[in-house]
Short mmCIF file of C-alpha atoms in Angstrom, two decimals:
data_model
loop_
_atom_site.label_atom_id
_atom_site.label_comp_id
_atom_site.label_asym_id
_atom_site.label_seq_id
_atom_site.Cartn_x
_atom_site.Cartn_y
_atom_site.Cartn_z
CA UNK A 1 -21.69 28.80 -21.30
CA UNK A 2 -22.70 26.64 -24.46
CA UNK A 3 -19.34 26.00 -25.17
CA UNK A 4 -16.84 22.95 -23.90
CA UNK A 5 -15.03 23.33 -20.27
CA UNK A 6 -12.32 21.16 -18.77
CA UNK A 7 -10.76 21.32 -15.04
CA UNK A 8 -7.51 19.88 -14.85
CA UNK A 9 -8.22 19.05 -11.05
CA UNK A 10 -10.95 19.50 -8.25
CA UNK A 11 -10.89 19.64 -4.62
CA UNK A 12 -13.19 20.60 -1.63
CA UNK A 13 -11.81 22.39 1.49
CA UNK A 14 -13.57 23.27 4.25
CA UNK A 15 -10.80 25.24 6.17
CA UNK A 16 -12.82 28.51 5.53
CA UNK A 17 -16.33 27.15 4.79
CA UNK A 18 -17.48 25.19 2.15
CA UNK A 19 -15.18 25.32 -1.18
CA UNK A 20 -14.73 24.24 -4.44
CA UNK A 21 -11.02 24.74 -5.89
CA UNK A 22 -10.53 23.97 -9.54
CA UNK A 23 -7.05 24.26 -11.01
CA UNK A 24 -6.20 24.32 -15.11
CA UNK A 25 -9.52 25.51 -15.94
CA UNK A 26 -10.06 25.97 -19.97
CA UNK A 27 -13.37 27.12 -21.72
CA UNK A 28 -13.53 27.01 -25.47
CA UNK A 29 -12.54 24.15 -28.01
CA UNK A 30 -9.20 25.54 -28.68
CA UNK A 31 -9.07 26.74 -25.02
CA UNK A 32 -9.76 30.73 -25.83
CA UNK A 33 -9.88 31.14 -22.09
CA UNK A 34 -7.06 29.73 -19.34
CA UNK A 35 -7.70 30.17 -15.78
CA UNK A 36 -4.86 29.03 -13.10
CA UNK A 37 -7.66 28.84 -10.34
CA UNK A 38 -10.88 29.11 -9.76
CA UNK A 39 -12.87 28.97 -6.07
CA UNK A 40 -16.80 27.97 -5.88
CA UNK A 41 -18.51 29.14 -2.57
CA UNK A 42 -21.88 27.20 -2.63
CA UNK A 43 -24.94 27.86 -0.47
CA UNK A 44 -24.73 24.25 1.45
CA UNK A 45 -28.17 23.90 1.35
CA UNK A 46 -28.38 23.84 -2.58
CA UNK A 47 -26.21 21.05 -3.07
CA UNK A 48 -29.31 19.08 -2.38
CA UNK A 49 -31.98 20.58 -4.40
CA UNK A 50 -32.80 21.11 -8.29
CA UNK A 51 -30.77 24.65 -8.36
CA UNK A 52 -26.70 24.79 -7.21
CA UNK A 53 -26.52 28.35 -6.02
CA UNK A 54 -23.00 29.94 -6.09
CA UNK A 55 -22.26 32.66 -3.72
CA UNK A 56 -19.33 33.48 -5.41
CA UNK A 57 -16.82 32.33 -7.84
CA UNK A 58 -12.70 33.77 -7.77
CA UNK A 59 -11.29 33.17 -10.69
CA UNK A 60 -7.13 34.36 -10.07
CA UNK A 61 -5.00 34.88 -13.01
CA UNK A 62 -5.75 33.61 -16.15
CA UNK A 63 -5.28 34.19 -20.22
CA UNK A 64 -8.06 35.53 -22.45
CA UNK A 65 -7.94 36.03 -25.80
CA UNK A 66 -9.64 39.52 -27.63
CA UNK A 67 -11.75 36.32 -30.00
CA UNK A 68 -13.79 35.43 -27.39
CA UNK A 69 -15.03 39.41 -26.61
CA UNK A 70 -17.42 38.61 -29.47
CA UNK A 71 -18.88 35.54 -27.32
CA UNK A 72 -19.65 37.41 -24.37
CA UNK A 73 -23.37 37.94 -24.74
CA UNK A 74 -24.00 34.32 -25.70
CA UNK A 75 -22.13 33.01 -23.08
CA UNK A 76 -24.52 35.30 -20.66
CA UNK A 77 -27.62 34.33 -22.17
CA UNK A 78 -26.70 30.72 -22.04
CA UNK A 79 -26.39 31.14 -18.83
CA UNK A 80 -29.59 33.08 -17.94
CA UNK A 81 -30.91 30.29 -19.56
CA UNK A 82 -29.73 27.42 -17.70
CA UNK A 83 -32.30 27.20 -14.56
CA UNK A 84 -29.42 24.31 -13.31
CA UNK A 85 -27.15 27.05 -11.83
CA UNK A 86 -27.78 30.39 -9.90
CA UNK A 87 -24.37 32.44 -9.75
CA UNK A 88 -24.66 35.66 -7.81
CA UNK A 89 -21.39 37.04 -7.99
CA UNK A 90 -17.80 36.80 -9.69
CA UNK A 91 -14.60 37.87 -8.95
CA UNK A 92 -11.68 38.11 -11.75
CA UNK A 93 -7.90 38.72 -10.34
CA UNK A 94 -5.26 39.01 -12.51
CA UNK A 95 -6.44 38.22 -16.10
CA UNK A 96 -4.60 39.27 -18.94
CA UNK A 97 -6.37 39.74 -22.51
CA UNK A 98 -4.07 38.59 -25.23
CA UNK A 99 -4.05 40.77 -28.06
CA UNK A 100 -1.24 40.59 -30.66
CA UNK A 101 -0.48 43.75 -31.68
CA UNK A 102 -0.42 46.06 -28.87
CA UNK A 103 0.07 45.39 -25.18
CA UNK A 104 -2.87 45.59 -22.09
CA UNK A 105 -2.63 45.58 -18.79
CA UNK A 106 -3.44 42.87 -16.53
CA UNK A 107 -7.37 43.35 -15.32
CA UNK A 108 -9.02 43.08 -12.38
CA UNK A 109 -12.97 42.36 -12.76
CA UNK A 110 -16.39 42.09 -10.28
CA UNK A 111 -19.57 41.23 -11.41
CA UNK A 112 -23.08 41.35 -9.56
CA UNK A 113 -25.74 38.94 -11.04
CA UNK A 114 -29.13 39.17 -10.47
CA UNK A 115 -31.65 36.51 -9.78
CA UNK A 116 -32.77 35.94 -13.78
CA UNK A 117 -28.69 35.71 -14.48
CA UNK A 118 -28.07 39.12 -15.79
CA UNK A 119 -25.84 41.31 -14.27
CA UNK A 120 -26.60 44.44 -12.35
CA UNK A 121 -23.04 45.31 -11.92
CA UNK A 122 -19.40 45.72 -12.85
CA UNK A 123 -16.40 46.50 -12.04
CA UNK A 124 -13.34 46.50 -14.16
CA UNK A 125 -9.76 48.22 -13.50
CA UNK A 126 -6.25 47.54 -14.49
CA UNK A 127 -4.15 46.24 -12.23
CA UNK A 128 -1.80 49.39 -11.67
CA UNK A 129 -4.81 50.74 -10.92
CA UNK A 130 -4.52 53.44 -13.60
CA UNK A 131 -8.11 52.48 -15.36
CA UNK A 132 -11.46 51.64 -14.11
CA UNK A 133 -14.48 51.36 -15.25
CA UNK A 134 -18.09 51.02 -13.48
CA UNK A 135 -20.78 49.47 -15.03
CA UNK A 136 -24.55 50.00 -13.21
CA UNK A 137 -28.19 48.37 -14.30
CA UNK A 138 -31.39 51.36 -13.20
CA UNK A 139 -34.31 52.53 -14.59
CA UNK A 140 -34.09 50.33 -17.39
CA UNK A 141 -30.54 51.85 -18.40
CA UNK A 142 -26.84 50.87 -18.38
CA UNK A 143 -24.86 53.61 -16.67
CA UNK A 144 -21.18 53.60 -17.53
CA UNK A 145 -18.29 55.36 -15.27
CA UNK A 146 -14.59 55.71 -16.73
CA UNK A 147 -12.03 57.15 -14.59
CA UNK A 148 -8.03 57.10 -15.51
CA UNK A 149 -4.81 58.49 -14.59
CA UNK A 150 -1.31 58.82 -15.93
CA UNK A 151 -2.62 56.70 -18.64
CA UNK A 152 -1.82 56.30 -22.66
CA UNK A 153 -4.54 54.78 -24.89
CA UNK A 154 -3.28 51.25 -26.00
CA UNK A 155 -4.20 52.21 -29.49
CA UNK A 156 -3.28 55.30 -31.49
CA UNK A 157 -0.86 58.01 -30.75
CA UNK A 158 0.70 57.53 -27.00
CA UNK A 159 -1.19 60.72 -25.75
CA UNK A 160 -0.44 60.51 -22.23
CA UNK A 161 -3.62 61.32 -19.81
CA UNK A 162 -2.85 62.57 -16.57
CA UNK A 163 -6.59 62.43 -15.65
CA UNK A 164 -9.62 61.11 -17.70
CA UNK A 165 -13.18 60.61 -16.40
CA UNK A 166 -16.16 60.19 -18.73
CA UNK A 167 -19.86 59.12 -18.46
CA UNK A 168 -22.34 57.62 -20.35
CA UNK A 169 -24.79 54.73 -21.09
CA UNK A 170 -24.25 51.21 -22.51
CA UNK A 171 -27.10 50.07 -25.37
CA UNK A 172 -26.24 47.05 -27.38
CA UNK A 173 -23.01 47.45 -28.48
CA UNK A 174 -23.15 50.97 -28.85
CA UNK A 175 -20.96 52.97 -25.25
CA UNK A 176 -22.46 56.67 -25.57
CA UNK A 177 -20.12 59.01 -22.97
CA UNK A 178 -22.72 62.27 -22.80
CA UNK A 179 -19.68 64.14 -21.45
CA UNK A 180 -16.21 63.44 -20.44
CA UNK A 181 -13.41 65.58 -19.04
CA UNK A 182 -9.04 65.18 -19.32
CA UNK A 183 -6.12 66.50 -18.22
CA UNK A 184 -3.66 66.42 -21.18
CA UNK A 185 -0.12 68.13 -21.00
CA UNK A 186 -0.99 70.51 -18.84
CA UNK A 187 -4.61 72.04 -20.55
CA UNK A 188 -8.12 70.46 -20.28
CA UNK A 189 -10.29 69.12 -22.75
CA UNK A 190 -14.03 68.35 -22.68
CA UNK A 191 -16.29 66.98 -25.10
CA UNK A 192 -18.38 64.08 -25.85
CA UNK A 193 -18.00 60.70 -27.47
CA UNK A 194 -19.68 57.71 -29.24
CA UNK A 195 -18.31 54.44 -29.59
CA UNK A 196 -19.44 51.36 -31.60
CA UNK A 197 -18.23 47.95 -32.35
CA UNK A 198 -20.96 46.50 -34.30
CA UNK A 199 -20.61 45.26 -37.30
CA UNK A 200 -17.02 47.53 -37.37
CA UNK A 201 -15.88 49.49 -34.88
CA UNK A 202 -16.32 53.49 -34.86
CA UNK A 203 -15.50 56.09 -32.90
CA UNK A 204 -16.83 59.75 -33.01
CA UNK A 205 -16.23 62.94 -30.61
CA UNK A 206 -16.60 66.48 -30.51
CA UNK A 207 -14.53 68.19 -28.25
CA UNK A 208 -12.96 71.32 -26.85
CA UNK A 209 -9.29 71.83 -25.39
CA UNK A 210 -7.94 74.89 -23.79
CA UNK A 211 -4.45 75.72 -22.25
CA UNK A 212 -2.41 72.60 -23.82
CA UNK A 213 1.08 72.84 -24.21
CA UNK A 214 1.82 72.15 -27.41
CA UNK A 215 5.29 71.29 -27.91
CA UNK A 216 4.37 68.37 -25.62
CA UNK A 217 1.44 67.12 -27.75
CA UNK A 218 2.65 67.53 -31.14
CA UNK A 219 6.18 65.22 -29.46
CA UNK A 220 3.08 62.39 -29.04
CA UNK A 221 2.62 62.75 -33.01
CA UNK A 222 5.75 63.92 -34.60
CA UNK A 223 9.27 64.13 -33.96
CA UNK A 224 10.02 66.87 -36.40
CA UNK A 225 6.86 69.30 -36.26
CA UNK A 226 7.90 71.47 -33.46
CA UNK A 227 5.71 74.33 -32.13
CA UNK A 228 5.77 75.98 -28.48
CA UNK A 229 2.78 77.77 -26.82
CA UNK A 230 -0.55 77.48 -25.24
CA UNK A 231 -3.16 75.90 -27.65
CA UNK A 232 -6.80 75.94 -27.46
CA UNK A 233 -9.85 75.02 -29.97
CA UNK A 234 -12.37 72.97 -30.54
CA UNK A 235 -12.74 70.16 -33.20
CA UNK A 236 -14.29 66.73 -34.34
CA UNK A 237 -12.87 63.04 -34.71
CA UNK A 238 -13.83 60.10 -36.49
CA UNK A 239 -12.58 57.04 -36.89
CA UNK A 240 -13.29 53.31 -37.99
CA UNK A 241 -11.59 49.87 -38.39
CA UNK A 242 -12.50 46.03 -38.99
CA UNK A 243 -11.39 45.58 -35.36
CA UNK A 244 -10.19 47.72 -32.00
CA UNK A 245 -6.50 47.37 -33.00
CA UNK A 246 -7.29 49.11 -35.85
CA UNK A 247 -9.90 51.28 -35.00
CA UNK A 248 -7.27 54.49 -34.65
CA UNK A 249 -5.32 53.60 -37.74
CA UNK A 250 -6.54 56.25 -40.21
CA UNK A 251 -8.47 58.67 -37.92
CA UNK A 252 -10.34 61.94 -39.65
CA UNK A 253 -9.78 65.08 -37.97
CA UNK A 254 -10.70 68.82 -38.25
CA UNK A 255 -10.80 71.51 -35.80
CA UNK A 256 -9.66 75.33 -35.05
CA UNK A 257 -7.30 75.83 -32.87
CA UNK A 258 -5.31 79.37 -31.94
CA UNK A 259 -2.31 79.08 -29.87
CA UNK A 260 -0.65 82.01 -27.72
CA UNK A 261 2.57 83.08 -26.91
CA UNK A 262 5.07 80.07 -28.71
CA UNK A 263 7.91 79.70 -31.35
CA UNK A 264 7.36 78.43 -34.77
CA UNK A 265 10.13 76.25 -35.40
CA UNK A 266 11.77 75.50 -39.12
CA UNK A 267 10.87 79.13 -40.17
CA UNK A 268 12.40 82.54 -40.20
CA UNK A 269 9.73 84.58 -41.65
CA UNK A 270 11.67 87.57 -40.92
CA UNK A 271 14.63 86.30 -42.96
CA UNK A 272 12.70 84.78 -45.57
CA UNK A 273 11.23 88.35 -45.97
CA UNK A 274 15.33 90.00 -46.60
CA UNK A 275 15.94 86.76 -48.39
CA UNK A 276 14.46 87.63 -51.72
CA UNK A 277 14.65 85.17 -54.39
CA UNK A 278 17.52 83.19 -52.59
CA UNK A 279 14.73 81.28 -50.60
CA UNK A 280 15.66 80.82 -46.56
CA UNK A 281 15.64 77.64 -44.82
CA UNK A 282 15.62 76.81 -41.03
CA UNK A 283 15.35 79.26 -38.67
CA UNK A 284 12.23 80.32 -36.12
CA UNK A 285 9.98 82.86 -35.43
CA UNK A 286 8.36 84.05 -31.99
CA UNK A 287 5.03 84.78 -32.31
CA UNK A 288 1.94 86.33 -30.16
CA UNK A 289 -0.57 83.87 -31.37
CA UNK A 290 -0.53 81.35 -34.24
CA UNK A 291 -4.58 80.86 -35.32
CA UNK A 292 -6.11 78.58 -37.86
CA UNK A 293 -7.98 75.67 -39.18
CA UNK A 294 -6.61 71.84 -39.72
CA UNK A 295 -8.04 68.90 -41.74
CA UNK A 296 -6.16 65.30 -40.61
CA UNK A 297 -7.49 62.59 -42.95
CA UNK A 298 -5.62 59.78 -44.48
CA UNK A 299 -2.43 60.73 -43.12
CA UNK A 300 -2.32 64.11 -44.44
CA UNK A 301 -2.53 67.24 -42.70
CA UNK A 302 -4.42 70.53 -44.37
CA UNK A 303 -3.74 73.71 -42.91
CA UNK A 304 -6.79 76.78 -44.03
CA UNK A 305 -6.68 80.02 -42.74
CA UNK A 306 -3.76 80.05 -40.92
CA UNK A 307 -2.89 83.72 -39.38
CA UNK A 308 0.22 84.48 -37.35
CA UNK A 309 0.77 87.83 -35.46
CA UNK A 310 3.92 89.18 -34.06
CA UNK A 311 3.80 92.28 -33.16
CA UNK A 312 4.73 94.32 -36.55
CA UNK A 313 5.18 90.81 -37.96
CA UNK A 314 1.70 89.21 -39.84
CA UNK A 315 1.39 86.17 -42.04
CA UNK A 316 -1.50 84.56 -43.59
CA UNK A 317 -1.66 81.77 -45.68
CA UNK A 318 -2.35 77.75 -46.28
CA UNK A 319 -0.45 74.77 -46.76
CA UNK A 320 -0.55 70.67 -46.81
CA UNK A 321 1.49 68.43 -44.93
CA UNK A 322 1.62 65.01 -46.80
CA UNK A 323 1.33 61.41 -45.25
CA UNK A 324 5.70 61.51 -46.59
CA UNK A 325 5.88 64.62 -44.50
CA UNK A 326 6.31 66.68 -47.69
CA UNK A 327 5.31 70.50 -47.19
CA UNK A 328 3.22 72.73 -49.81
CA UNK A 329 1.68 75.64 -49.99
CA UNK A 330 1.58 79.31 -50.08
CA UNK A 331 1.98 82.42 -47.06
CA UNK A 332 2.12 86.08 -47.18
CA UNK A 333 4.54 87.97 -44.87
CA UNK A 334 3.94 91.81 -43.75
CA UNK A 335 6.50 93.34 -41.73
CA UNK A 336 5.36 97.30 -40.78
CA UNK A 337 7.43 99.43 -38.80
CA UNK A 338 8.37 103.15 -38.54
CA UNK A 339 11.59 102.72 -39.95
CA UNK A 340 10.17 100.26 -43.09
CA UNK A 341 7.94 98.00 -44.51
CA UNK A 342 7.90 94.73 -46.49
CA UNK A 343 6.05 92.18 -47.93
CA UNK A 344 6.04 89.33 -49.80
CA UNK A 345 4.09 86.23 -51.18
CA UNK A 346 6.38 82.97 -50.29
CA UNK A 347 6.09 79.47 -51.92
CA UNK A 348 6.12 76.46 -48.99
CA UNK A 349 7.91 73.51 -50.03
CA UNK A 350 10.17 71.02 -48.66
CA UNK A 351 9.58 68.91 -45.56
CA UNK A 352 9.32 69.17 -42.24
CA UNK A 353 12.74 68.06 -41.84
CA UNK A 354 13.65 71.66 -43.86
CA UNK A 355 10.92 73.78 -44.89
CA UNK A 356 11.86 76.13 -47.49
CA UNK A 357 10.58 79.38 -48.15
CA UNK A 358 11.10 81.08 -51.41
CA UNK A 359 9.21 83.96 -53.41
#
């Protein structure tokens, strides 16, 4: 690997074959990597020539931590480049990557090697079982496979997942998913996605989402924005940090989205209208579809275009949410019937704790 090892202790059994058993295992001068045990199958017959070949190696359970993802590639070339030692496959059982500010699950990890020391294949899935993903050499390309369920993304809003799947290719350290496909609160999304990590990481997606509950969603952002219905769109995301932890810290956001058949909670446009210069404040209105555009960057949301229609009810208008959750902006209510008809230009202020609506 290029870098230091140390095995606290070494046996040989022979109860199921030829063994090696190495317990306390550490790699890295400040020991970046701890693994509890680790089990050599050798060919027999290479113990006596110029090349130890390893049939396998079972490493189970075992601390990494996120520094050494970095040293990954030089740790495979290093070994590519050692003609000493021929290791066709490993096995990785209960490893857990330590990284301080969010929480992973434990992973479970196979690799295929080929001849030259690269690998061919891999295998890596949480231990629940709730993530995998499959990693294939062809053609000269690196296929990659992800496939999740009832599963939150560690970084980020806790959007819960009840199904991902994705595909793509691995170049470098550049993951390209050509299309990929989720279940999310009840509506589907589709789109595609790149994602970088070199020299900072990066992540940009268009997408499209259809049928999504919104109340639910918004919940996995907000506590106090509260909107009902059906939503669908499409939109773009981009985002970028100094490291993965990061990476989902200040994410940039715009997309058009129209949502049928839901409440708008906070606002009574149908008081605010017989209000007059009082103002109104509270309050909901039902509505047949809620259309518009939004702009998330740095925290603050901008709302363009926004068009609701109830019936003999309309509004139009647009207004900012800041990163304080301060409201501002400006809507036009129509209300046409047989009987009457009003209308009336409304200043948005407030927050989204109490959204006031006054002419």
């Amino acid at each position: 690997l290029g870098e230091p090892v140390k095995v606290g202790s070494m046996r040989m059994s022979l109860s199921s074959g030829l063994e090696f058993r190495l317990g306390n295992v550490t790699v890295g001068t400040t020991q970046d990597v701890t693994l509890t045990d680790v089990v050599a199958v050798p060919e027999v017959g290479s113990l006596f020539g110029d090349k130890l070949i390893l049939k396998s190696v079972l490493a189970d359970g075992g601390n990494v931590v996120k520094e050494v993802l970095p040293r990954l590639p030089g740790w495979l070339e290093s070994s590519m480049a050692d003609q000493r030692v021929d290791i066709r496959s490993v096995r990785l059982r209960g490893i857990k990557l330590e990284v301080r500010t969010f929480a992973l699950p434990t992973l479970n990890a196979d690799l295929v090697f080929a001849r030259d020391g690269s690998i061919t294949s891999a295998t890596v899935e949480s231990a629940d079982g709730k993530v995998s993903v499959d990693i294939n050499k062809f053609d000269g390309q690196t296929a990659v496979a992800i496939a999740a369920s009832n599963w939150s993304p560690p970084v980020g809003a806790p959007v819960q997942f009840t199904e991902f799947t994705g595909k793509g290719t691995l170049s470098g350290a550049t993951l390209k998913l050509n299309q990929w496909n989720a279940t999310v609160y009840g509506g589907e999304l589709k789109g595609t996605a790149e994602l970088s990590w070199s020299p900072a990481w990066r992540l940009v997606s268009q997408f499209e989402f259809a049928r999504v509950e919104t109340e639910e969603l918004l919940a996995a952002f907000s506590d106090t924005a509260k909107v009902t219905g059906l939503a669908s769109g499409k939109g773009r995301l981009t985002s970028q940090g100094g490291s993965v932890e990061t990476l989902l810290d200040q994410p940039s956001l715009s997309a058009s989205f129209a949502i049928k058949k839901g409440t708008l909670d906070g606002v009574d446009l149908v008081r605010a209208l017989q209000a007059g210069s009082r103002g109104t404040q509270g309050g909901s209105t039902r509505f047949e579809q809620l259309s518009g555009d939004v702009t998330v960057s740095n925290g603050r949301f901008i709302y363009r275009n926004v068009e609701l229609n109830a019936g003999i009810l309309t509004s139009s208008g647009n207004f900012n949410i800041s990163d304080k959750q301060r409201v501002s902006g400006r809507v036009k209510v129509d209300l046409r019937s047989t009987a009457q008809r009003l209308s009336a230009d409304l200043n948005i202020s407030g927050s989204l704790k109490g959204i006031i609506l006054k002419p």
